[in-house]
Coordinates of C-alpha atoms and ligand atoms in Angstrom, one line a residue:
M17 CA 0.0 0.0 0.0
T18 CA 1.4 3.4 -0.9
Q19 CA 1.5 6.3 1.6
D20 CA -1.3 8.0 -0.3
Q21 CA -3.6 5.1 0.0
E22 CA -2.7 4.8 3.7
A23 CA -3.6 8.4 4.2
V24 CA -7.0 7.9 2.5
R25 CA -7.8 4.8 4.5
G26 CA -6.8 6.5 7.7
A27 CA -4.7 5.2 10.5
F28 CA -5.9 2.7 13.1
W29 CA -7.6 4.7 15.9
A30 CA -5.1 3.7 18.6
D31 CA -2.2 4.6 16.3
E32 CA -3.9 8.0 15.6
E33 CA -4.0 8.7 19.4
A34 CA -0.4 7.7 19.8
S35 CA 0.6 10.1 17.1
L36 CA -0.7 13.0 19.3
L37 CA 1.9 12.3 22.0
S38 CA 5.4 13.8 21.8
P39 CA 8.1 11.1 21.8
D40 CA 10.4 13.5 23.6
R41 CA 8.8 13.3 27.0
A42 CA 7.5 10.9 29.6
H43 CA 3.7 10.2 29.4
V44 CA 1.1 9.1 31.9
I45 CA -2.2 7.5 30.8
R46 CA -4.9 7.6 33.6
D47 CA -8.3 6.0 34.2
S48 CA -10.5 6.0 37.3
K49 CA -13.6 4.4 38.8
T50 CA -16.1 5.4 41.5
P51 CA -17.0 2.3 43.4
S52 CA -20.6 3.2 44.1
G53 CA -22.2 -0.1 43.4
S54 CA -22.3 -3.0 40.8
V55 CA -20.8 -2.1 37.5
P56 CA -22.6 -2.9 34.2
I57 CA -20.5 -4.2 31.2
S58 CA -20.6 -0.7 29.7
G59 CA -18.3 0.2 32.6
L60 CA -15.6 -2.1 31.0
R61 CA -15.5 -0.2 27.7
G62 CA -13.3 2.7 29.1
P63 CA -10.7 0.5 30.8
I64 CA -10.4 -1.8 27.8
I65 CA -9.9 1.2 25.5
T66 CA -7.4 2.7 27.9
D67 CA -5.5 -0.6 28.1
A68 CA -5.5 -0.9 24.3
L69 CA -4.1 2.6 24.1
Y70 CA -1.5 1.9 26.7
R71 CA -0.3 -1.2 24.8
T72 CA -0.3 0.8 21.5
F73 CA 1.7 3.7 23.0
K74 CA 4.3 1.3 24.2
K75 CA 4.5 -0.2 20.7
H76 CA 5.2 3.3 19.4
R77 CA 8.1 3.3 21.8
L78 CA 6.6 6.1 23.9
D79 CA 7.7 6.2 27.6
V80 CA 4.3 5.7 29.3
R81 CA 3.0 4.9 32.8
Y82 CA -0.5 3.6 33.4
V83 CA -2.2 5.0 36.5
F84 CA -5.6 4.0 37.9
T85 CA -7.4 5.7 40.8
I86 CA -10.3 4.4 42.8
D87 CA -12.5 7.4 43.7
D88 CA -13.6 6.0 47.0
Y89 CA -13.7 9.5 48.7
D90 CA -16.8 10.4 46.6
P91 CA -20.1 10.7 48.5
M92 CA -22.7 8.0 48.2
D93 CA -25.3 9.7 46.0
S94 CA -26.9 6.8 44.1
A95 CA -30.7 7.0 44.1
S96 CA -31.2 3.3 43.7
M97 CA -28.9 2.6 46.7
K98 CA -31.0 4.9 48.8
Q99 CA -33.9 2.4 48.5
K100 CA -31.9 -0.4 50.0
A101 CA -32.3 -1.4 53.6
G102 CA -30.0 0.6 55.9
M103 CA -28.6 2.7 53.1
A104 CA -30.6 5.9 53.6
E105 CA -28.5 6.6 56.8
Q106 CA -25.3 6.3 54.6
M107 CA -26.3 8.7 51.9
G108 CA -23.8 11.6 51.6
K109 CA -21.0 9.8 53.4
P110 CA -17.7 9.0 51.6
L111 CA -17.9 5.5 49.9
C112 CA -14.9 4.4 52.0
A113 CA -16.8 5.2 55.3
I114 CA -19.8 3.0 54.5
P115 CA -20.0 -0.6 55.8
S116 CA -19.4 -3.4 53.3
P117 CA -22.5 -5.4 52.2
D118 CA -20.4 -8.5 52.8
P119 CA -17.8 -9.5 55.4
S120 CA -15.3 -10.2 52.7
A121 CA -14.3 -6.6 52.5
S122 CA -13.5 -3.8 55.0
D123 CA -16.0 -1.3 53.6
F124 CA -18.5 -0.6 50.8
A125 CA -15.9 1.0 48.5
R126 CA -13.4 -1.8 48.8
Y127 CA -16.1 -4.4 48.3
H128 CA -17.2 -2.9 44.9
A129 CA -13.7 -1.8 43.8
E130 CA -12.2 -5.2 44.4
R131 CA -15.0 -6.9 42.5
Y132 CA -14.4 -4.5 39.6
L133 CA -10.6 -4.9 39.8
A134 CA -10.9 -8.7 39.8
T135 CA -12.4 -8.3 36.3
F136 CA -9.3 -6.4 35.3
A137 CA -7.1 -9.4 36.1
V138 CA -9.3 -11.7 34.0
L139 CA -9.3 -9.3 31.1
G140 CA -5.6 -8.6 31.1
I141 CA -6.0 -4.9 32.1
R142 CA -2.9 -4.1 34.0
P143 CA -2.4 -0.6 35.4
Q144 CA 1.1 -0.2 36.8
E145 CA -0.3 1.8 39.7
I146 CA -3.6 1.7 41.5
H147 CA -4.2 4.5 44.0
W148 CA -7.1 4.9 46.4
M149 CA -8.3 8.5 46.8
R150 CA -8.8 8.0 50.6
E151 CA -5.1 7.4 50.9
L152 CA -4.1 10.3 48.6
Y153 CA -6.3 12.7 50.6
R154 CA -5.5 11.4 54.1
S155 CA -1.8 11.3 53.6
G156 CA -1.7 15.0 52.6
Q157 CA -0.4 14.2 49.1
L158 CA -3.1 16.5 47.6
D159 CA -2.8 19.3 50.1
T160 CA -1.0 21.7 47.8
Q161 CA -3.7 21.0 45.1
I162 CA -6.5 21.7 47.6
D163 CA -4.8 25.0 48.7
L164 CA -4.3 26.1 45.0
A165 CA -8.0 25.4 44.3
L166 CA -9.2 27.3 47.4
R167 CA -7.0 30.3 46.8
N168 CA -8.4 30.5 43.2
A169 CA -12.1 29.9 44.2
A170 CA -13.2 33.2 42.6
K171 CA -11.6 32.4 39.3
I172 CA -13.1 28.8 39.4
R173 CA -16.6 30.3 40.1
E174 CA -16.1 32.5 37.0
I175 CA -15.1 29.6 34.8
Y176 CA -18.1 27.5 35.9
E177 CA -20.4 30.3 34.9
R178 CA -18.6 31.0 31.6
I179 CA -18.2 27.4 30.4
A180 CA -21.2 25.6 31.9
N181 CA -23.6 28.4 32.9
V182 CA -23.5 27.3 36.5
R183 CA -23.7 30.1 39.1
H184 CA -22.4 29.6 42.6
S185 CA -22.7 32.1 45.4
D186 CA -19.9 34.5 46.1
R187 CA -18.7 32.6 49.1
W188 CA -18.8 29.1 47.4
L189 CA -15.6 27.1 47.7
P190 CA -14.7 24.1 45.5
V191 CA -14.4 21.6 48.3
A192 CA -16.7 19.2 50.2
V193 CA -15.8 19.2 53.9
I194 CA -16.4 16.1 56.0
C195 CA -18.8 17.0 58.8
E196 CA -17.1 16.4 62.1
N197 CA -20.5 15.6 63.6
C198 CA -22.1 13.2 61.1
G199 CA -19.3 12.2 58.8
R200 CA -21.1 13.3 55.6
L201 CA -19.4 15.3 52.9
G202 CA -22.2 15.4 50.3
T203 CA -24.3 17.7 52.6
T204 CA -21.8 20.4 53.6
E205 CA -21.3 23.8 52.2
A206 CA -17.8 25.3 52.7
Y207 CA -16.8 29.0 52.8
D208 CA -14.3 31.4 54.2
Y209 CA -10.9 29.9 53.6
D210 CA -8.3 31.6 55.9
G211 CA -5.3 29.7 54.5
K212 CA -5.5 26.9 57.2
T213 CA -9.2 26.2 57.8
V214 CA -12.6 26.6 56.2
A215 CA -16.0 27.2 57.8
Y216 CA -18.8 24.9 56.9
D217 CA -22.5 24.2 57.4
C218 CA -23.9 20.6 57.2
R219 CA -27.3 21.4 55.8
P220 CA -30.4 19.2 55.8
D221 CA -31.5 20.6 52.5
F222 CA -28.2 21.0 50.7
V223 CA -28.8 18.1 48.3
E224 CA -31.9 16.0 47.5
W225 CA -30.3 12.7 47.9
A226 CA -28.9 13.1 51.4
E227 CA -29.8 14.9 54.7
G228 CA -27.2 16.9 56.6
C229 CA -27.2 17.0 60.4
G230 CA -27.3 20.8 60.8
H231 CA -23.9 21.1 62.4
T232 CA -21.8 24.2 61.8
G233 CA -18.0 24.2 62.3
R234 CA -14.6 25.2 61.1
R235 CA -11.9 22.7 60.2
S236 CA -8.8 22.1 58.2
P237 CA -9.6 20.9 54.6
F238 CA -6.2 19.1 54.5
K239 CA -5.1 15.6 55.3
G240 CA -8.5 14.1 54.4
G241 CA -10.6 16.9 56.0
A242 CA -12.2 17.7 52.7
K243 CA -12.5 16.5 49.1
L244 CA -12.1 18.5 46.0
Y245 CA -15.2 18.7 43.8
W246 CA -15.1 16.4 40.8
N247 CA -13.8 19.0 38.2
L248 CA -11.1 20.1 40.6
Q249 CA -10.1 16.6 41.6
W250 CA -9.6 15.8 38.0
C251 CA -7.2 18.7 37.6
A252 CA -5.4 17.7 40.9
M253 CA -5.0 14.1 39.5
W254 CA -3.6 15.4 36.2
D255 CA -1.1 17.6 38.0
H256 CA -0.2 15.1 40.8
F257 CA 0.4 12.2 38.4
H258 CA 1.6 14.3 35.4
V259 CA -1.2 12.9 33.2
T260 CA -0.8 13.5 29.5
Y261 CA -3.6 11.2 28.2
E262 CA -7.0 10.4 29.6
E263 CA -9.9 9.1 27.6
G264 CA -13.5 9.1 28.9
G265 CA -17.1 8.3 28.3
K266 CA -19.4 10.6 26.3
D267 CA -21.6 11.4 29.3
L268 CA -18.7 13.3 31.0
L269 CA -16.9 14.7 28.0
T270 CA -19.6 16.5 26.1
E271 CA -19.5 20.2 25.4
G272 CA -20.0 22.3 28.5
G273 CA -19.7 19.1 30.4
S274 CA -17.3 18.1 33.1
R275 CA -14.3 17.7 31.0
D276 CA -14.6 21.1 29.3
R277 CA -14.8 22.7 32.8
S278 CA -11.8 20.8 34.0
N279 CA -9.8 21.6 30.9
A280 CA -10.5 25.4 31.3
I281 CA -9.7 25.3 35.0
Y282 CA -6.5 23.4 34.4
R283 CA -5.4 26.0 31.8
E284 CA -6.3 29.0 33.8
V285 CA -5.7 28.0 37.4
W286 CA -3.0 25.3 37.1
K287 CA -1.5 27.1 34.0
K288 CA -1.0 23.8 32.3
D289 CA -2.2 22.1 29.1
P290 CA -4.9 19.4 29.8
P291 CA -4.2 15.9 28.7
F292 CA -5.2 14.5 25.3
G293 CA -8.0 12.0 25.3
L294 CA -10.7 10.7 23.0
I295 CA -14.4 10.4 23.9
H296 CA -15.9 7.0 23.7
E297 CA -19.6 6.4 22.9
F298 CA -22.1 4.4 24.9
L299 CA -22.6 0.7 25.0
N300 CA -26.2 -0.4 24.9
V301 CA -27.3 -3.9 25.8
G302 CA -30.4 -5.3 24.1
G303 CA -31.1 -1.8 22.7
K304 CA -31.1 -0.2 26.1
K305 CA -28.7 2.4 27.4
M306 CA -27.0 1.0 30.4
S307 CA -27.5 3.4 33.3
T308 CA -26.0 2.7 36.7
S309 CA -29.1 4.1 38.2
R310 CA -31.2 1.1 37.0
P311 CA -29.1 -1.9 38.0
D312 CA -32.1 -4.3 38.2
E313 CA -32.7 -3.9 34.4
W314 CA -29.2 -4.8 33.4
K315 CA -28.9 -7.6 35.9
A316 CA -31.7 -9.3 34.1
L317 CA -29.7 -9.2 30.9
G318 CA -26.7 -10.9 32.5
A319 CA -24.8 -7.7 32.0
E320 CA -23.2 -7.0 35.3
A321 CA -19.5 -6.8 34.7
H322 CA -18.4 -9.3 37.2
E323 CA -21.0 -11.9 36.0
F324 CA -20.2 -11.1 32.3
V325 CA -16.5 -12.1 32.7
K326 CA -17.6 -15.5 34.1
I327 CA -19.7 -16.2 31.0
Y328 CA -17.7 -14.8 28.1
P329 CA -14.0 -15.5 27.3
P330 CA -12.0 -12.4 28.2
Y331 CA -10.6 -12.0 24.7
L332 CA -14.1 -12.0 23.2
I333 CA -15.1 -9.2 25.7
R334 CA -12.0 -7.2 24.7
F335 CA -12.9 -7.8 21.1
L336 CA -16.5 -6.7 21.6
M337 CA -15.2 -3.4 23.0
L338 CA -12.4 -2.8 20.5
R339 CA -13.8 -4.0 17.1
T340 CA -16.0 -0.9 17.0
H341 CA -14.4 2.5 16.8
P342 CA -14.5 4.2 20.3
K343 CA -16.5 7.1 18.8
R344 CA -19.3 4.8 17.6
H345 CA -21.8 3.3 20.0
I346 CA -22.0 -0.5 20.5
D347 CA -25.2 -2.4 20.6
F348 CA -24.6 -5.7 22.4
D349 CA -27.3 -8.3 22.3
P350 CA -26.5 -11.9 23.0
T351 CA -29.8 -13.1 21.6
G352 CA -30.5 -14.4 18.0
N353 CA -27.4 -15.1 15.9
N354 CA -25.4 -12.2 17.3
L355 CA -23.0 -14.3 19.3
P356 CA -22.1 -16.6 16.4
K357 CA -21.6 -13.5 14.2
L358 CA -19.3 -11.9 16.9
W359 CA -17.2 -15.1 17.0
D360 CA -17.0 -15.2 13.2
E361 CA -15.8 -11.6 13.1
Y362 CA -13.2 -12.5 15.8
D363 CA -12.0 -15.4 13.7
R364 CA -11.9 -13.2 10.6
C365 CA -9.6 -10.8 12.4
G366 CA -7.5 -13.8 13.6
D367 CA -7.1 -14.8 9.9
A368 CA -6.1 -11.3 9.1
Y369 CA -3.4 -11.5 11.7
L370 CA -2.0 -14.6 10.0
V371 CA -1.7 -12.7 6.7
D372 CA -0.5 -9.2 7.7
R373 CA -0.2 -7.9 11.3
E374 CA -0.3 -4.3 10.3
T375 CA -4.0 -4.3 9.1
D376 CA -6.7 -2.8 11.3
L377 CA -8.4 -6.2 11.7
A378 CA -5.1 -7.8 12.8
K379 CA -4.4 -5.0 15.3
T380 CA -7.9 -5.4 16.7
W381 CA -7.3 -9.2 17.1
S382 CA -4.0 -8.6 18.7
L383 CA -5.3 -6.0 21.2
S384 CA -8.1 -8.4 22.1
Q385 CA -5.7 -11.0 23.5
V386 CA -5.4 -11.1 27.3
E387 CA -1.6 -11.4 27.1
E388 CA 0.3 -8.5 25.6
E389 CA 2.9 -11.0 24.2
H390 CA 0.8 -13.6 22.4
G391 CA 1.1 -16.2 19.6
A392 CA -0.8 -16.4 16.4
P393 CA -4.3 -17.8 16.3
G394 CA -4.4 -21.6 16.2
W395 CA -6.7 -24.0 14.4
R396 CA -10.3 -23.5 15.6
V397 CA -13.9 -24.6 14.9
R398 CA -16.6 -22.0 14.1
F399 CA -18.8 -21.2 17.1
S400 CA -22.0 -22.2 15.2
I401 CA -20.5 -25.6 14.4
V402 CA -19.5 -26.2 18.0
A403 CA -23.2 -25.4 18.9
D404 CA -24.3 -28.0 16.4
W405 CA -22.0 -30.6 17.9
L406 CA -23.3 -30.1 21.4
Q407 CA -26.8 -31.0 20.2
I408 CA -25.9 -34.6 19.2
P409 CA -25.2 -36.7 22.2
S410 CA -23.0 -39.2 20.3
V411 CA -20.6 -36.4 19.2
E412 CA -17.6 -35.9 21.4
P413 CA -16.4 -32.3 20.4
L414 CA -12.7 -32.8 21.1
R415 CA -12.5 -36.0 19.1
E416 CA -14.7 -34.5 16.4
A417 CA -12.3 -31.5 16.2
E418 CA -9.2 -33.7 16.0
E419 CA -10.8 -35.7 13.2
R420 CA -11.5 -32.5 11.3
K421 CA -8.1 -31.1 11.9
G422 CA -6.5 -34.4 11.0
E423 CA -4.1 -34.3 14.0
P424 CA -4.3 -33.7 17.7
L425 CA -5.1 -30.1 18.9
T426 CA -2.4 -28.1 20.6
P427 CA -3.0 -27.3 24.3
A428 CA -4.0 -23.7 23.2
E429 CA -6.4 -25.0 20.6
G430 CA -7.9 -27.4 23.2
D431 CA -8.4 -24.4 25.5
E432 CA -10.0 -22.4 22.8
L433 CA -12.4 -25.2 21.9
R434 CA -13.4 -25.6 25.6
R435 CA -14.1 -21.8 25.8
R436 CA -16.4 -22.1 22.7
I437 CA -18.1 -25.1 24.1
A438 CA -18.8 -23.4 27.4
L439 CA -20.3 -20.3 25.8
A440 CA -22.2 -22.3 23.2
K441 CA -23.9 -24.2 26.0
V442 CA -25.0 -20.9 27.6
W443 CA -26.1 -19.5 24.2
L444 CA -28.2 -22.6 23.3
E445 CA -29.8 -22.5 26.7
R446 CA -30.5 -18.8 27.0
W447 CA -30.3 -16.9 23.7
A448 CA -30.1 -19.1 20.6
P449 CA -33.0 -18.7 18.0
D450 CA -35.2 -21.8 17.4
E451 CA -33.6 -22.5 14.0
A452 CA -30.2 -23.0 15.7
K453 CA -31.6 -25.6 18.1
F454 CA -32.3 -29.1 17.1
S455 CA -32.3 -32.6 18.5
V456 CA -32.0 -35.9 16.6
R457 CA -35.3 -37.7 17.1
P458 CA -34.9 -41.2 18.6
T459 CA -37.8 -42.4 16.4
M460 CA -39.1 -41.4 13.0
P461 CA -40.9 -38.0 13.3
D462 CA -44.4 -37.7 12.0
V463 CA -43.7 -35.7 8.9
T464 CA -44.9 -35.7 5.3
L465 CA -42.4 -36.3 2.5
S466 CA -43.1 -36.1 -1.3
P467 CA -42.5 -39.1 -3.5
Q468 CA -39.4 -37.3 -4.9
Q469 CA -38.0 -36.7 -1.4
R470 CA -38.5 -40.4 -0.5
R471 CA -36.6 -41.4 -3.7
Y472 CA -33.9 -39.0 -2.7
L473 CA -33.6 -40.4 0.8
A474 CA -33.5 -43.9 -0.6
A475 CA -30.6 -42.9 -2.8
V476 CA -28.8 -41.2 0.1
R477 CA -29.1 -44.5 2.0
E478 CA -26.8 -46.2 -0.5
V479 CA -23.8 -44.0 0.3
V480 CA -24.1 -44.0 4.1
G481 CA -21.1 -45.6 5.7
K482 CA -19.1 -45.4 2.5
I483 CA -18.3 -41.8 2.9
T484 CA -17.2 -40.7 6.4
E485 CA -15.8 -37.2 5.7
P486 CA -18.5 -34.5 6.3
E487 CA -17.4 -32.3 3.4
A488 CA -17.3 -35.2 0.9
M489 CA -20.7 -36.3 2.2
Q490 CA -22.1 -32.8 1.7
N491 CA -20.9 -32.9 -2.0
E492 CA -22.3 -36.3 -2.4
L493 CA -25.7 -35.1 -1.1
Y494 CA -25.7 -32.5 -3.9
E495 CA -24.8 -35.1 -6.5
V496 CA -27.5 -37.5 -5.3
A497 CA -30.1 -34.7 -5.6
K498 CA -29.0 -34.2 -9.3
R499 CA -29.1 -37.9 -9.9
V500 CA -32.7 -38.4 -8.7
G501 CA -33.8 -35.1 -10.4
L502 CA -34.6 -33.2 -7.2
V503 CA -33.4 -30.0 -8.8
N504 CA -34.6 -26.5 -9.6
D505 CA -35.1 -25.2 -13.1
D506 CA -31.5 -24.1 -13.1
G507 CA -30.3 -27.6 -12.5
K508 CA -29.2 -26.9 -8.9
P509 CA -30.3 -29.2 -6.1
S510 CA -33.7 -28.1 -4.7
R511 CA -34.2 -27.0 -1.1
D512 CA -36.5 -30.0 -0.7
A513 CA -33.5 -32.3 -0.9
F514 CA -31.9 -31.1 2.3
A515 CA -35.2 -30.4 3.9
S516 CA -36.1 -34.1 3.6
I517 CA -33.0 -35.0 5.5
Y518 CA -33.8 -32.6 8.3
L519 CA -37.4 -33.7 8.4
A520 CA -36.4 -37.3 8.7
F521 CA -33.9 -36.8 11.5
L522 CA -34.9 -33.6 13.3
G523 CA -38.6 -33.3 12.5
K524 CA -38.2 -29.8 11.1
P525 CA -37.1 -28.4 7.7
N526 CA -33.8 -26.9 8.7
G527 CA -30.7 -27.8 10.8
P528 CA -27.0 -28.0 10.8
K529 CA -24.9 -28.9 7.7
A530 CA -26.7 -32.0 6.3
G531 CA -23.4 -33.7 5.2
W532 CA -22.0 -33.5 8.6
L533 CA -25.2 -34.8 10.2
I534 CA -25.3 -37.9 8.0
A535 CA -21.6 -38.5 8.3
T536 CA -21.5 -38.1 12.1
L537 CA -24.4 -40.1 13.3
D538 CA -24.1 -43.9 13.6
P539 CA -24.3 -45.4 10.1
E540 CA -26.6 -48.2 11.3
F541 CA -29.0 -45.7 12.8
V542 CA -28.9 -43.5 9.7
R543 CA -29.7 -46.4 7.3
R544 CA -32.6 -47.5 9.5
R545 CA -34.0 -44.0 9.6
L546 CA -33.6 -43.5 5.9
D547 CA -35.4 -46.8 5.3
E548 CA -38.3 -45.8 7.4
A549 CA -38.5 -42.3 5.9
S550 CA -38.3 -43.5 2.3
D551 CA -40.6 -46.5 2.7
A552 CA -43.0 -46.3 5.6
M553 CA -44.1 -42.8 4.8
A554 CA -45.0 -43.9 1.3
H555 CA -48.2 -45.2 2.7
A556 CA -49.0 -42.2 4.8
Ligands
LIG9 ZN1 -23.3 16.7 59.6

């Protein structure tokens, strides 16, 4: 491909992002998560994109560090949580100060953060550093950032009004103080910074989602005494970790939204250039936008992140998130034939990797692998065929695969097959369409066959046991149709030919590849069934 053609086609999206970063300096790519409850699979799109970018930046020989923060000093503000038993009392407290729903963790934030981070390990997402906001605040590491924000409160108020049309009172300060009486920070209003302390009121009516205790006091905002509001905390993170790249979801990064405010504040208060970072689109499941405020809905779809990684192979989840450009939205729906299509696309990208590793498809396949250093794709069986195999009790998939391959599977190929078998079982049980499901009837189904179809089945009977290879059998089934004249006007075998086989064995007019079905089932059984179908039904 010439350079011109390359330019017309456009670079792979991750390479495009890498080209924004100067090779002459050190880079930090950052991502974060607020552990406020269960995470839907849409919450994995950002981290998988960030990880793919991190890997790509390294391939471009950029000096890059990957930092992840757990925003566990945020107040509990989730409306759905408020409905849960005992949670109303916790509203407005820092997530790290709320009891864990389960004795396995020390607190609410750790419980949810650890479940979320466990999915990272499975998916091959490996930040070099994970920081907890409670530790950054309490250790005083962010004190200079807090002081800077408080001294520039007037300028920050002006930026909020200019960029987002949000007006704060003239005494408003950009911190949430932790109330010394009730421990909440979502309910306090801070004012009057004297360089060491701020005054605050813990107000019952400050926010709708939590009720303050009415306490009024004065305390140091440092060493964990207060938390920066979200836009300011963002700037503090960029400065503290020297962040040069941070992507984010569309909800936060739209015009006039959070990111624009933070960018302006970073330029005007911190006097620094904000990081680069693309905006990724939403991921919908079953046509519905995943909203963390309606967890019951996505739980029903099997779309909780920590459940999702138990059902799907990790490389297929990475592939699902990476095969679509981050700027386009993803519609994920496991029903119908969508899963077999997703697997076929994955295999197509694997094939591309075998031919030329510099194509977009090959790069997508490579970035979908759990291990950064990985081999080429091995021999594999199409997902839809694995699903067919599972529906015939006499078929042992591993043996069937080795017969097809003509030699034993490598350990990696065996693992791959087992992954496909496991997901195909779930798919058949929960999501597969009726036409993908079948069972070989133990006795002749009550179906009507035409005289021509019966002649066809009688002729097929003659080759059973003589041809054992599925592809050869498939060809022979075509030839037999021509021989008995079961053809269309153009001379090609009629649909009625294959339909008669499915009717005789499955009791319905469609099914898996007929050649495979005939070659795979026990020859004695097949001959007996074909005898019955071609003969007995003649008198029906
Ligand atoms: Zn209070």
